Short mmCIF file of C-alpha atoms and ligand atoms in Angstrom, two decimals:
data_model
loop_
_atom_site.label_atom_id
_atom_site.label_comp_id
_atom_site.label_asym_id
_atom_site.label_seq_id
_atom_site.Cartn_x
_atom_site.Cartn_y
_atom_site.Cartn_z
CA MET A 13 -0.31 0.05 0.18
CA ALA A 14 1.75 3.73 -1.02
CA LYS A 15 2.24 5.76 2.61
CA ILE A 16 3.55 9.49 2.86
CA LEU A 17 6.08 9.92 4.68
CA VAL A 18 7.14 12.88 6.40
CA ASN A 19 9.75 14.68 8.39
CA ASN A 20 10.48 17.62 10.57
CA ASN A 21 12.41 19.36 8.05
CA GLY A 22 11.37 23.35 9.50
CA PRO A 23 9.42 26.12 8.43
CA LEU A 24 8.22 26.22 5.21
CA HIS A 25 8.50 28.63 2.79
CA GLY A 26 8.08 29.64 -1.04
CA GLU A 27 6.12 29.91 -3.51
CA VAL A 28 3.27 27.18 -4.60
CA THR A 29 0.49 27.65 -6.83
CA ILE A 30 -2.76 26.47 -6.49
CA SER A 31 -4.35 24.01 -9.18
CA GLY A 32 -8.37 23.57 -10.33
CA ALA A 33 -10.93 23.41 -7.89
CA LYS A 34 -11.98 19.97 -7.50
CA ASN A 35 -15.64 21.04 -6.22
CA SER A 36 -15.70 22.51 -9.50
CA VAL A 37 -14.54 20.66 -12.08
CA LEU A 38 -16.85 17.86 -11.10
CA PRO A 39 -20.57 19.49 -11.77
CA LEU A 40 -18.01 21.29 -14.86
CA LEU A 41 -17.55 17.45 -16.52
CA ALA A 42 -21.48 16.90 -15.85
CA ALA A 43 -22.82 19.98 -16.78
CA THR A 44 -21.60 19.44 -20.68
CA LEU A 45 -24.14 15.89 -20.33
CA LEU A 46 -27.05 19.05 -20.89
CA THR A 47 -25.66 19.66 -25.20
CA LYS A 48 -24.94 18.02 -27.73
CA GLU A 49 -22.04 19.99 -28.72
CA THR A 50 -18.58 20.44 -27.54
CA CYS A 51 -16.92 22.28 -24.03
CA VAL A 52 -14.18 23.21 -23.27
CA ILE A 53 -13.03 23.00 -19.31
CA GLU A 54 -9.76 24.94 -19.08
CA GLY A 55 -7.01 23.99 -16.03
CA ALA A 56 -8.88 21.28 -15.06
CA PRO A 57 -6.56 19.38 -12.19
CA ASP A 58 -4.89 15.95 -12.34
CA LEU A 59 -7.10 13.94 -9.87
CA VAL A 60 -7.86 10.16 -10.20
CA ASP A 61 -11.50 12.05 -9.10
CA VAL A 62 -11.54 13.90 -12.37
CA LYS A 63 -10.31 10.57 -14.23
CA VAL A 64 -13.25 8.81 -12.86
CA MET A 65 -15.85 11.70 -14.05
CA LYS A 66 -14.07 11.40 -17.82
CA ASP A 67 -14.67 7.80 -17.19
CA ILE A 68 -18.55 7.90 -15.98
CA LEU A 69 -18.62 10.50 -19.44
CA ARG A 70 -17.64 7.79 -21.13
CA GLY A 71 -19.97 5.47 -19.82
CA TYR A 72 -22.91 7.61 -20.91
CA GLY A 73 -21.34 7.95 -24.53
CA ALA A 74 -19.31 11.21 -24.57
CA THR A 75 -15.66 11.64 -26.29
CA VAL A 76 -12.79 13.62 -23.84
CA ASP A 77 -10.69 14.57 -25.56
CA ASP A 78 -7.74 14.95 -22.89
CA SER A 79 -5.00 15.05 -25.06
CA ASN A 80 -3.85 18.45 -24.29
CA LYS A 81 -3.37 18.45 -20.10
CA ASP A 82 -4.64 22.22 -20.70
CA GLU A 83 -7.84 21.76 -21.55
CA LEU A 84 -10.39 18.43 -21.21
CA ARG A 85 -12.31 18.84 -24.61
CA VAL A 86 -16.09 17.13 -24.30
CA SER A 87 -18.78 16.27 -26.78
CA THR A 88 -21.90 14.33 -26.03
CA GLU A 89 -23.52 13.77 -29.29
CA GLU A 90 -25.66 10.77 -28.53
CA ILE A 91 -26.35 9.62 -24.87
CA ILE A 92 -25.66 5.61 -25.67
CA SER A 93 -26.58 4.78 -21.40
CA VAL A 94 -27.98 6.52 -19.16
CA GLU A 95 -26.85 4.27 -15.91
CA GLY A 96 -24.09 5.46 -14.45
CA ASN A 97 -21.03 2.77 -13.45
CA PRO A 98 -21.67 0.89 -10.46
CA GLU A 99 -17.88 0.47 -10.34
CA LEU A 100 -16.66 4.07 -10.68
CA VAL A 101 -19.77 5.32 -8.78
CA GLY A 102 -18.75 3.49 -5.94
CA ILE A 103 -15.33 5.38 -5.86
CA MET A 104 -16.90 8.40 -6.03
CA ARG A 105 -19.58 9.88 -4.87
CA ALA A 106 -19.82 13.28 -7.01
CA SER A 107 -20.72 10.71 -10.08
CA ILE A 108 -24.69 11.57 -8.89
CA PHE A 109 -23.73 15.28 -10.15
CA THR A 110 -24.69 13.68 -13.68
CA MET A 111 -28.44 12.51 -13.17
CA GLY A 112 -29.56 16.08 -13.15
CA PRO A 113 -27.96 16.43 -16.69
CA LEU A 114 -29.66 12.93 -17.93
CA ILE A 115 -32.63 13.64 -16.82
CA ALA A 116 -32.52 16.93 -18.37
CA ARG A 117 -31.57 16.05 -21.71
CA LYS A 118 -32.99 12.20 -21.81
CA GLY A 119 -35.60 11.62 -19.11
CA LYS A 120 -34.06 9.31 -17.06
CA ALA A 121 -31.25 8.63 -14.80
CA ILE A 122 -30.26 5.14 -13.20
CA MET A 123 -27.71 5.80 -10.58
CA PRO A 124 -26.54 3.11 -7.98
CA LEU A 125 -27.02 4.07 -4.22
CA PRO A 126 -23.89 6.31 -4.24
CA GLY A 127 -22.13 5.06 -0.79
CA GLY A 128 -21.88 7.21 2.28
CA CYS A 129 -18.57 7.44 3.19
CA THR A 130 -16.24 7.98 6.32
CA ILE A 131 -17.42 11.70 7.12
CA GLY A 132 -21.09 10.61 7.09
CA LYS A 133 -24.18 8.72 5.40
CA ARG A 134 -24.84 11.64 3.05
CA PRO A 135 -27.85 11.31 1.99
CA ILE A 136 -29.00 12.38 -1.43
CA ASP A 137 -32.45 12.81 -0.89
CA LEU A 138 -32.37 16.52 -1.43
CA HIS A 139 -31.33 16.26 -4.33
CA LEU A 140 -34.78 13.89 -4.82
CA LYS A 141 -36.54 16.16 -3.50
CA GLY A 142 -35.95 18.45 -6.60
CA PHE A 143 -36.42 16.74 -8.99
CA ARG A 144 -40.02 15.40 -7.77
CA ALA A 145 -40.67 18.96 -7.22
CA LEU A 146 -39.43 19.18 -11.36
CA GLY A 147 -41.74 16.03 -12.11
CA ALA A 148 -39.58 13.58 -12.55
CA GLU A 149 -40.95 10.01 -11.07
CA VAL A 150 -38.04 8.71 -8.17
CA GLU A 151 -37.63 5.18 -7.32
CA GLU A 152 -35.92 4.38 -4.64
CA ASP A 153 -34.80 0.59 -5.15
CA TYR A 154 -33.10 -0.66 -2.68
CA GLU A 155 -33.47 -4.10 -3.32
CA ASN A 156 -31.16 -3.79 -6.60
CA GLY A 157 -29.36 -0.77 -4.80
CA LYS A 158 -30.39 1.66 -7.61
CA ILE A 159 -32.01 4.52 -7.88
CA ILE A 160 -34.20 5.25 -11.15
CA VAL A 161 -35.21 8.91 -11.99
CA THR A 162 -37.87 9.05 -15.08
CA VAL A 163 -38.81 12.27 -16.89
CA PRO A 164 -42.63 12.66 -17.83
CA GLU A 165 -43.34 12.64 -21.32
CA THR A 166 -44.31 15.77 -20.61
CA GLY A 167 -41.12 17.22 -19.25
CA LEU A 168 -39.75 18.61 -16.62
CA LYS A 169 -41.15 21.49 -14.88
CA GLY A 170 -40.02 24.17 -13.52
CA ASP A 171 -40.80 25.18 -9.83
CA VAL A 172 -40.47 26.15 -6.43
CA ILE A 173 -37.77 23.52 -4.44
CA TYR A 174 -36.64 24.35 -0.51
CA LEU A 175 -33.98 22.82 0.19
CA ASP A 176 -34.03 21.85 3.75
CA PHE A 177 -30.27 21.81 4.16
CA PRO A 178 -27.90 24.14 1.81
CA SER A 179 -26.63 21.35 0.25
CA VAL A 180 -23.85 21.99 -2.40
CA GLY A 181 -24.37 18.59 -4.31
CA ALA A 182 -28.50 18.33 -4.46
CA THR A 183 -28.34 22.87 -5.40
CA GLU A 184 -26.01 21.65 -8.52
CA ASN A 185 -28.07 18.70 -9.01
CA ILE A 186 -31.64 21.22 -9.49
CA LEU A 187 -29.44 23.80 -10.67
CA MET A 188 -28.77 21.40 -13.61
CA ALA A 189 -31.57 19.96 -13.94
CA ALA A 190 -33.60 23.36 -13.92
CA THR A 191 -31.98 25.02 -17.04
CA LEU A 192 -33.95 22.70 -19.46
CA ALA A 193 -37.84 22.29 -17.69
CA LYS A 194 -40.33 24.21 -18.98
CA GLY A 195 -41.03 27.36 -17.20
CA THR A 196 -39.58 28.93 -13.67
CA THR A 197 -37.27 27.01 -11.35
CA ILE A 198 -36.80 28.80 -7.95
CA ILE A 199 -33.98 27.20 -5.29
CA GLU A 200 -34.73 28.13 -2.19
CA ASN A 201 -31.87 28.34 0.91
CA ALA A 202 -29.26 27.01 -2.20
CA ALA A 203 -25.63 26.59 -1.28
CA LYS A 204 -23.81 29.62 -2.29
CA GLU A 205 -20.06 28.23 -2.39
CA PRO A 206 -18.43 29.61 -5.13
CA GLU A 207 -18.33 26.58 -7.04
CA ILE A 208 -22.13 27.38 -7.26
CA ILE A 209 -21.11 30.57 -9.40
CA ASP A 210 -19.04 28.74 -10.85
CA LEU A 211 -21.44 26.21 -12.75
CA ALA A 212 -23.92 29.07 -13.39
CA ASN A 213 -20.94 30.43 -15.05
CA LEU A 214 -20.50 28.07 -17.03
CA LEU A 215 -24.35 27.05 -17.35
CA ASN A 216 -25.34 30.38 -18.73
CA LYS A 217 -22.20 31.24 -21.26
CA MET A 218 -23.74 27.31 -22.98
CA GLY A 219 -27.43 29.20 -22.94
CA ALA A 220 -28.88 28.32 -19.75
CA LYS A 221 -31.51 31.81 -17.75
CA ILE A 222 -29.44 31.53 -14.38
CA LYS A 223 -30.40 34.75 -11.71
CA SER A 224 -28.31 34.75 -8.65
CA ALA A 225 -26.07 31.91 -7.77
CA GLY A 226 -24.17 32.70 -5.13
CA THR A 227 -27.23 33.79 -3.14
CA ASP A 228 -29.45 31.96 -1.06
CA MET A 229 -31.86 31.95 -3.62
CA ILE A 230 -31.95 30.78 -7.57
CA ARG A 231 -34.06 31.51 -10.45
CA ILE A 232 -33.33 29.32 -13.70
CA GLU A 233 -35.84 30.60 -16.68
CA GLY A 234 -36.05 26.62 -18.80
CA VAL A 235 -34.72 26.96 -22.03
CA GLU A 236 -34.94 24.32 -25.33
CA LYS A 237 -31.38 24.11 -25.71
CA LEU A 238 -28.11 24.55 -24.51
CA SER A 239 -25.13 24.89 -26.53
CA GLY A 240 -20.94 24.06 -26.10
CA SER A 241 -18.76 26.56 -24.30
CA VAL A 242 -15.11 27.30 -22.70
CA HIS A 243 -14.66 27.75 -19.44
CA GLU A 244 -11.82 27.93 -17.14
CA VAL A 245 -11.92 26.20 -13.65
CA ILE A 246 -11.87 28.46 -10.85
CA PRO A 247 -9.32 28.32 -8.02
CA ASP A 248 -9.15 25.08 -5.38
CA ARG A 249 -9.88 27.76 -2.15
CA ILE A 250 -9.42 24.36 -0.25
CA GLU A 251 -6.00 23.94 -1.61
CA THR A 252 -5.69 27.00 -1.12
CA GLY A 253 -6.61 27.23 2.54
CA THR A 254 -4.37 23.70 3.30
CA PHE A 255 -1.26 25.45 2.52
CA MET A 256 -2.41 28.81 4.28
CA LEU A 257 -2.09 26.47 7.38
CA ALA A 258 0.89 24.91 5.81
CA ALA A 259 2.21 28.01 6.75
CA ALA A 260 1.23 28.19 9.77
CA ILE A 261 2.11 25.70 11.18
CA THR A 262 5.61 24.89 10.24
CA ARG A 263 6.36 29.21 11.83
CA GLY A 264 7.29 29.90 7.74
CA ASP A 265 6.25 31.97 5.08
CA ILE A 266 4.48 30.61 1.62
CA PHE A 267 3.29 32.52 -1.21
CA ILE A 268 -0.03 31.07 -2.25
CA LYS A 269 -0.34 32.03 -5.98
CA ASN A 270 -3.33 31.95 -8.32
CA ALA A 271 -5.61 31.95 -4.87
CA LEU A 272 -8.42 34.32 -4.50
CA PRO A 273 -9.14 35.84 -1.06
CA GLY A 274 -13.00 36.10 -1.77
CA HIS A 275 -12.92 32.57 -1.29
CA VAL A 276 -11.39 31.78 1.52
CA ARG A 277 -12.33 34.64 3.93
CA PRO A 278 -13.15 32.57 7.16
CA VAL A 279 -9.39 31.19 6.58
CA ILE A 280 -8.01 34.64 7.18
CA ALA A 281 -9.41 35.50 9.56
CA LYS A 282 -9.30 33.32 11.27
CA LEU A 283 -5.83 32.50 11.09
CA LYS A 284 -5.23 36.55 12.01
CA GLU A 285 -6.86 35.50 15.24
CA CYS A 286 -4.21 33.56 16.13
CA ASN A 287 -1.84 36.09 15.14
CA VAL A 288 -0.05 34.47 11.60
CA ASN A 289 0.38 37.32 9.45
CA ILE A 290 -1.43 37.72 5.95
CA ASP A 291 -0.79 39.69 2.58
CA LEU A 292 -3.40 40.45 -0.07
CA THR A 293 -1.92 40.64 -3.61
CA PRO A 294 -3.26 40.44 -7.11
CA ASP A 295 -1.26 37.66 -7.45
CA GLY A 296 -2.99 35.57 -4.47
CA ILE A 297 -2.14 35.31 -0.40
CA TYR A 298 1.19 36.00 1.23
CA VAL A 299 0.94 33.51 4.86
CA ASP A 300 3.65 34.57 7.21
CA ALA A 301 4.06 33.16 10.59
CA ARG A 302 7.84 33.61 11.53
CA ASN A 303 8.51 34.69 14.71
CA LYS A 304 5.76 34.98 15.90
CA ASN A 305 3.60 34.04 18.96
CA LEU A 306 0.94 32.30 17.93
CA ILE A 307 -2.65 32.69 20.31
CA ALA A 308 -5.62 29.65 20.07
CA THR A 309 -8.88 30.28 18.45
CA ASP A 310 -11.85 28.32 18.52
CA ILE A 311 -13.79 27.48 14.73
CA LYS A 312 -17.54 26.24 13.82
CA THR A 313 -18.00 24.86 10.06
CA LEU A 314 -20.91 26.16 8.63
CA PRO A 315 -22.05 26.26 4.74
CA TYR A 316 -20.57 28.88 2.73
CA PRO A 317 -19.59 31.63 3.63
CA GLY A 318 -19.04 30.56 7.21
CA PHE A 319 -16.00 28.89 7.58
CA PRO A 320 -15.14 25.24 5.44
CA THR A 321 -15.60 21.89 7.08
CA ASP A 322 -12.26 20.63 4.65
CA ILE A 323 -10.51 23.35 6.10
CA GLN A 324 -11.65 21.97 10.05
CA SER A 325 -9.41 18.69 10.31
CA PRO A 326 -6.05 20.71 8.65
CA PHE A 327 -6.74 23.68 10.36
CA MET A 328 -7.52 21.49 13.85
CA ALA A 329 -3.96 20.06 12.78
CA PHE A 330 -2.32 23.06 13.14
CA LEU A 331 -4.14 24.31 16.83
CA THR A 332 -2.59 21.44 18.79
CA THR A 333 0.62 22.87 17.54
CA VAL A 334 -0.18 26.72 19.20
CA GLU A 335 -0.38 27.91 22.54
CA GLY A 336 -4.03 27.71 24.61
CA GLU A 337 -7.11 25.52 24.31
CA SER A 338 -9.61 25.66 21.21
CA VAL A 339 -12.41 24.48 20.65
CA VAL A 340 -13.76 23.05 17.17
CA ARG A 341 -16.90 22.43 16.27
CA GLU A 342 -18.52 20.41 12.95
CA THR A 343 -21.74 21.01 12.07
CA VAL A 344 -21.91 20.63 8.06
CA PHE A 345 -20.92 17.01 8.38
CA GLU A 346 -22.15 13.73 11.45
CA ASN A 347 -18.90 12.47 11.51
CA ARG A 348 -16.27 14.37 11.24
CA PHE A 349 -13.54 13.61 13.92
CA MET A 350 -11.92 10.30 12.69
CA HIS A 351 -8.49 12.54 12.54
CA VAL A 352 -8.80 13.35 16.04
CA VAL A 353 -8.04 9.53 16.94
CA GLU A 354 -5.03 10.07 14.29
CA LEU A 355 -3.58 13.22 15.48
CA ASN A 356 -3.70 11.70 19.28
CA ARG A 357 -1.85 8.75 18.34
CA MET A 358 1.22 11.81 17.35
CA GLY A 359 0.46 13.61 20.90
CA ALA A 360 -2.05 15.99 20.43
CA GLU A 361 -4.97 14.89 23.83
CA ILE A 362 -7.57 15.87 22.22
CA SER A 363 -10.92 15.27 23.26
CA THR A 364 -14.38 14.85 21.15
CA GLU A 365 -17.53 15.50 22.51
CA ASN A 366 -20.64 14.54 19.87
CA ARG A 367 -19.27 17.23 17.59
CA GLU A 368 -17.52 19.12 19.61
CA ALA A 369 -13.56 18.43 19.65
CA ILE A 370 -11.12 20.14 22.67
CA ILE A 371 -7.34 20.45 21.24
CA PRO A 372 -5.38 21.49 24.61
CA GLY A 373 -2.79 23.07 22.26
CA GLY A 374 0.82 23.60 23.16
CA LYS A 375 1.71 20.40 22.30
CA LYS A 376 4.65 18.86 21.03
CA LEU A 377 3.87 16.24 17.77
CA TYR A 378 5.76 12.98 17.87
CA GLY A 379 6.15 10.99 14.13
CA ALA A 380 3.06 8.75 14.13
CA LYS A 381 1.79 5.54 11.33
CA VAL A 382 -1.30 7.49 11.05
CA ARG A 383 -4.03 6.74 8.35
CA ALA A 384 -5.67 9.87 5.94
CA THR A 385 -9.49 9.10 7.14
CA ASP A 386 -10.76 10.89 4.40
CA LEU A 387 -9.41 13.71 1.55
CA ARG A 388 -8.58 16.59 4.07
CA ALA A 389 -7.74 14.57 7.59
CA GLY A 390 -5.02 12.83 5.23
CA ALA A 391 -3.65 16.71 4.46
CA ALA A 392 -4.33 16.74 7.39
CA MET A 393 -1.70 14.36 8.97
CA VAL A 394 0.85 15.14 6.66
CA LEU A 395 0.69 18.49 7.85
CA ALA A 396 0.98 17.29 11.73
CA GLY A 397 3.85 15.03 10.19
CA LEU A 398 5.36 18.36 9.15
CA VAL A 399 6.67 19.46 12.69
CA ALA A 400 6.86 16.56 14.53
CA THR A 401 9.52 14.61 16.13
CA GLY A 402 10.58 11.19 14.09
CA THR A 403 9.25 10.08 11.13
CA THR A 404 5.04 10.28 10.37
CA GLU A 405 3.81 7.90 7.70
CA VAL A 406 0.38 8.25 6.19
CA SER A 407 -1.25 5.69 4.96
CA GLU A 408 -4.33 5.24 2.80
CA ILE A 409 -3.31 8.12 1.05
CA TYR A 410 -5.26 7.37 -1.95
CA HIS A 411 -8.16 9.62 -0.11
CA ILE A 412 -5.56 12.88 -0.67
CA GLU A 413 -4.65 11.68 -4.06
CA ARG A 414 -8.38 11.62 -5.18
CA GLY A 415 -8.18 15.95 -4.29
CA TYR A 416 -4.41 17.35 -4.44
CA GLU A 417 -2.91 18.01 -7.30
CA ASN A 418 0.47 17.06 -7.14
CA PHE A 419 0.39 17.13 -3.51
CA VAL A 420 3.43 15.46 -2.18
CA GLU A 421 5.88 17.59 -5.19
CA LYS A 422 4.14 20.74 -4.19
CA PHE A 423 5.70 19.77 -0.29
CA LYS A 424 8.81 19.39 -1.47
CA SER A 425 9.07 22.55 -3.73
CA LEU A 426 8.39 24.39 -0.53
CA GLY A 427 11.60 22.87 1.39
CA ALA A 428 9.40 19.73 3.42
CA ASP A 429 10.87 16.70 3.58
CA ILE A 430 8.21 14.10 2.67
CA MET A 431 8.32 11.34 0.02
CA LYS A 432 5.43 8.95 -1.62
CA VAL A 433 6.89 5.32 -1.28
CA ASP A 434 4.85 2.84 -2.96
CA HIS A 435 5.53 -0.84 -1.02
CA ASP A 436 4.44 -1.47 2.69
C1 EPZ B 522 -19.49 18.98 -1.29
O1 EPZ B 522 -19.64 17.87 -0.69
C2 EPZ B 522 -17.97 18.70 -1.86
N1 EPZ B 522 -18.00 17.35 -2.65
C3 EPZ B 522 -17.54 18.17 -0.21
O2 EPZ B 522 -16.42 17.72 -0.50
C4 EPZ B 522 -18.33 19.30 1.06
O3 EPZ B 522 -17.06 19.07 1.92
C5 EPZ B 522 -19.75 19.63 0.72
O4 EPZ B 522 -20.01 19.87 -0.38
C6 EPZ B 522 -19.98 20.83 2.44
O5 EPZ B 522 -19.20 21.87 1.24
C7 EPZ B 522 -17.81 17.31 -3.34
O6 EPZ B 522 -18.06 19.21 -4.22
C8 EPZ B 522 -17.44 16.97 -4.84
P1 EPZ B 522 -23.61 18.67 1.33
P2 EPZ B 522 -21.55 17.18 -0.68
O7 EPZ B 522 -24.82 18.55 -0.10
O8 EPZ B 522 -22.19 18.32 -1.64
C9 EPZ B 522 -26.30 16.54 4.35
C10 EPZ B 522 -14.40 17.34 -0.12
O9 EPZ B 522 -13.15 16.91 1.04
N2 EPZ B 522 -27.06 16.22 2.53
O10 EPZ B 522 -23.30 20.24 1.07
O11 EPZ B 522 -21.77 15.76 -0.24
C11 EPZ B 522 -25.06 15.78 4.20
O12 EPZ B 522 -25.28 14.54 4.91
C12 EPZ B 522 -15.48 16.55 -0.19
O13 EPZ B 522 -13.70 18.12 -1.82
C13 EPZ B 522 -28.65 15.96 2.74
O14 EPZ B 522 -28.76 15.46 4.52
O15 EPZ B 522 -22.60 18.29 0.62
C14 EPZ B 522 -23.68 16.56 4.96
O16 EPZ B 522 -24.42 16.49 5.93
C15 EPZ B 522 -15.46 15.86 1.78
N3 EPZ B 522 -29.37 15.20 2.21
C16 EPZ B 522 -24.67 17.94 4.70
O17 EPZ B 522 -25.59 17.97 4.12
C17 EPZ B 522 -28.64 15.74 0.52
O18 EPZ B 522 -29.70 15.58 -0.55
C18 EPZ B 522 -23.82 18.37 3.02
O19 EPZ B 522 -23.77 18.49 2.37
C19 EPZ B 522 -27.72 16.18 0.31
C20 EPZ B 522 -27.06 16.56 1.77
#
């Protein structure tokens, strides 16, 4: 099993360039199913999840030309299947983002029940509530582990849909389906993440009529058909936050190129509360934690624009090294403290009660054999390893490779003593 080995090599220093956002490129690729014409997605990160999504699209009949690494050219002249490949869907639950486009374009989608994962049950009831509101019939065939969504002959019809939780995926799926529905759809209590705006920008370039994406009420006027377009993926705000924390935890200084400060405001605010110096420039974010007396702060994860749940575990790793007790509250996922056990193996002495973790802080961490329990927790373990005494060995790193492009290389370029080993 591949592992990442990390040793403490002092403060990180230098410049790192942020890749395209994983959580944007996946819905953008799904949206290409909405037209027969060619869509060009520029700046897609080279990730396992992107490879899986390309294979899922090919399974529906798409031609995906990835010969030029700077752009993915996708065209689906004919949809030959409306059923997601069970193996691929099992690997990546973001496959469910293809349901909205399939029912809009083809009137049907058959999706193997997406697995939950370590961070929670991750139901898709809000996605299905949206499809039903647009007039589709949804059959949850648990016997065969499939969801079958069928649109009546009359097609999808716009409606007002209230999301009980501002689900990112449900907002994206409903948004895509509504672009080709008859009449007006309003999504209330919609997710406001930057990835929603990025998707709406691509869809509007394709000819959709979407207003006020990025607010909690999105209005979509259905159109007859959509055309091809060219679109560049926004930078990855979660990768940005991860490298901000790499500077903070190692007490180093890093210039994070291509980062959009507006997408990471909570992380900027919280690191400033810890006395980390942060300068915003037109080209990126400069984080300087050298010679600073850092202090603890509390974080509470919330839907955007609140503190992002995907930065919770990397921030917790940082808080273990800062003098003073801090409290981390996770309100988005019900089981996103799996990394606490791993950090405690390194001497963090964190305690948890339901969705609250108490970090005593001021700890000297010791290298240990730890697991990446999810994509972001894997990054957190590497961050902890950068400052631990002795070697830290992170296993199950396939999680990390799903979502961070050139992860080890980028850390190496900042002076980290880190390597990937492909054997036990
Ligand atoms: C997206 O997942 C991201 N993934 C996640 O990033 C991110 O953590 C999450 O949004 C929250 O920001 C992608 O974009 C591919 P949600 P998604 O629907 O859409 C509940 C990473 O590390 N819920 O906003 O699945 C759900 O159980 C990943 O990059 C329902 O109850 O997130 C959860 O508690 C991890 N019913 C909460 O909402 C539904 O129908 C947030 O889920 C849908 C969601």
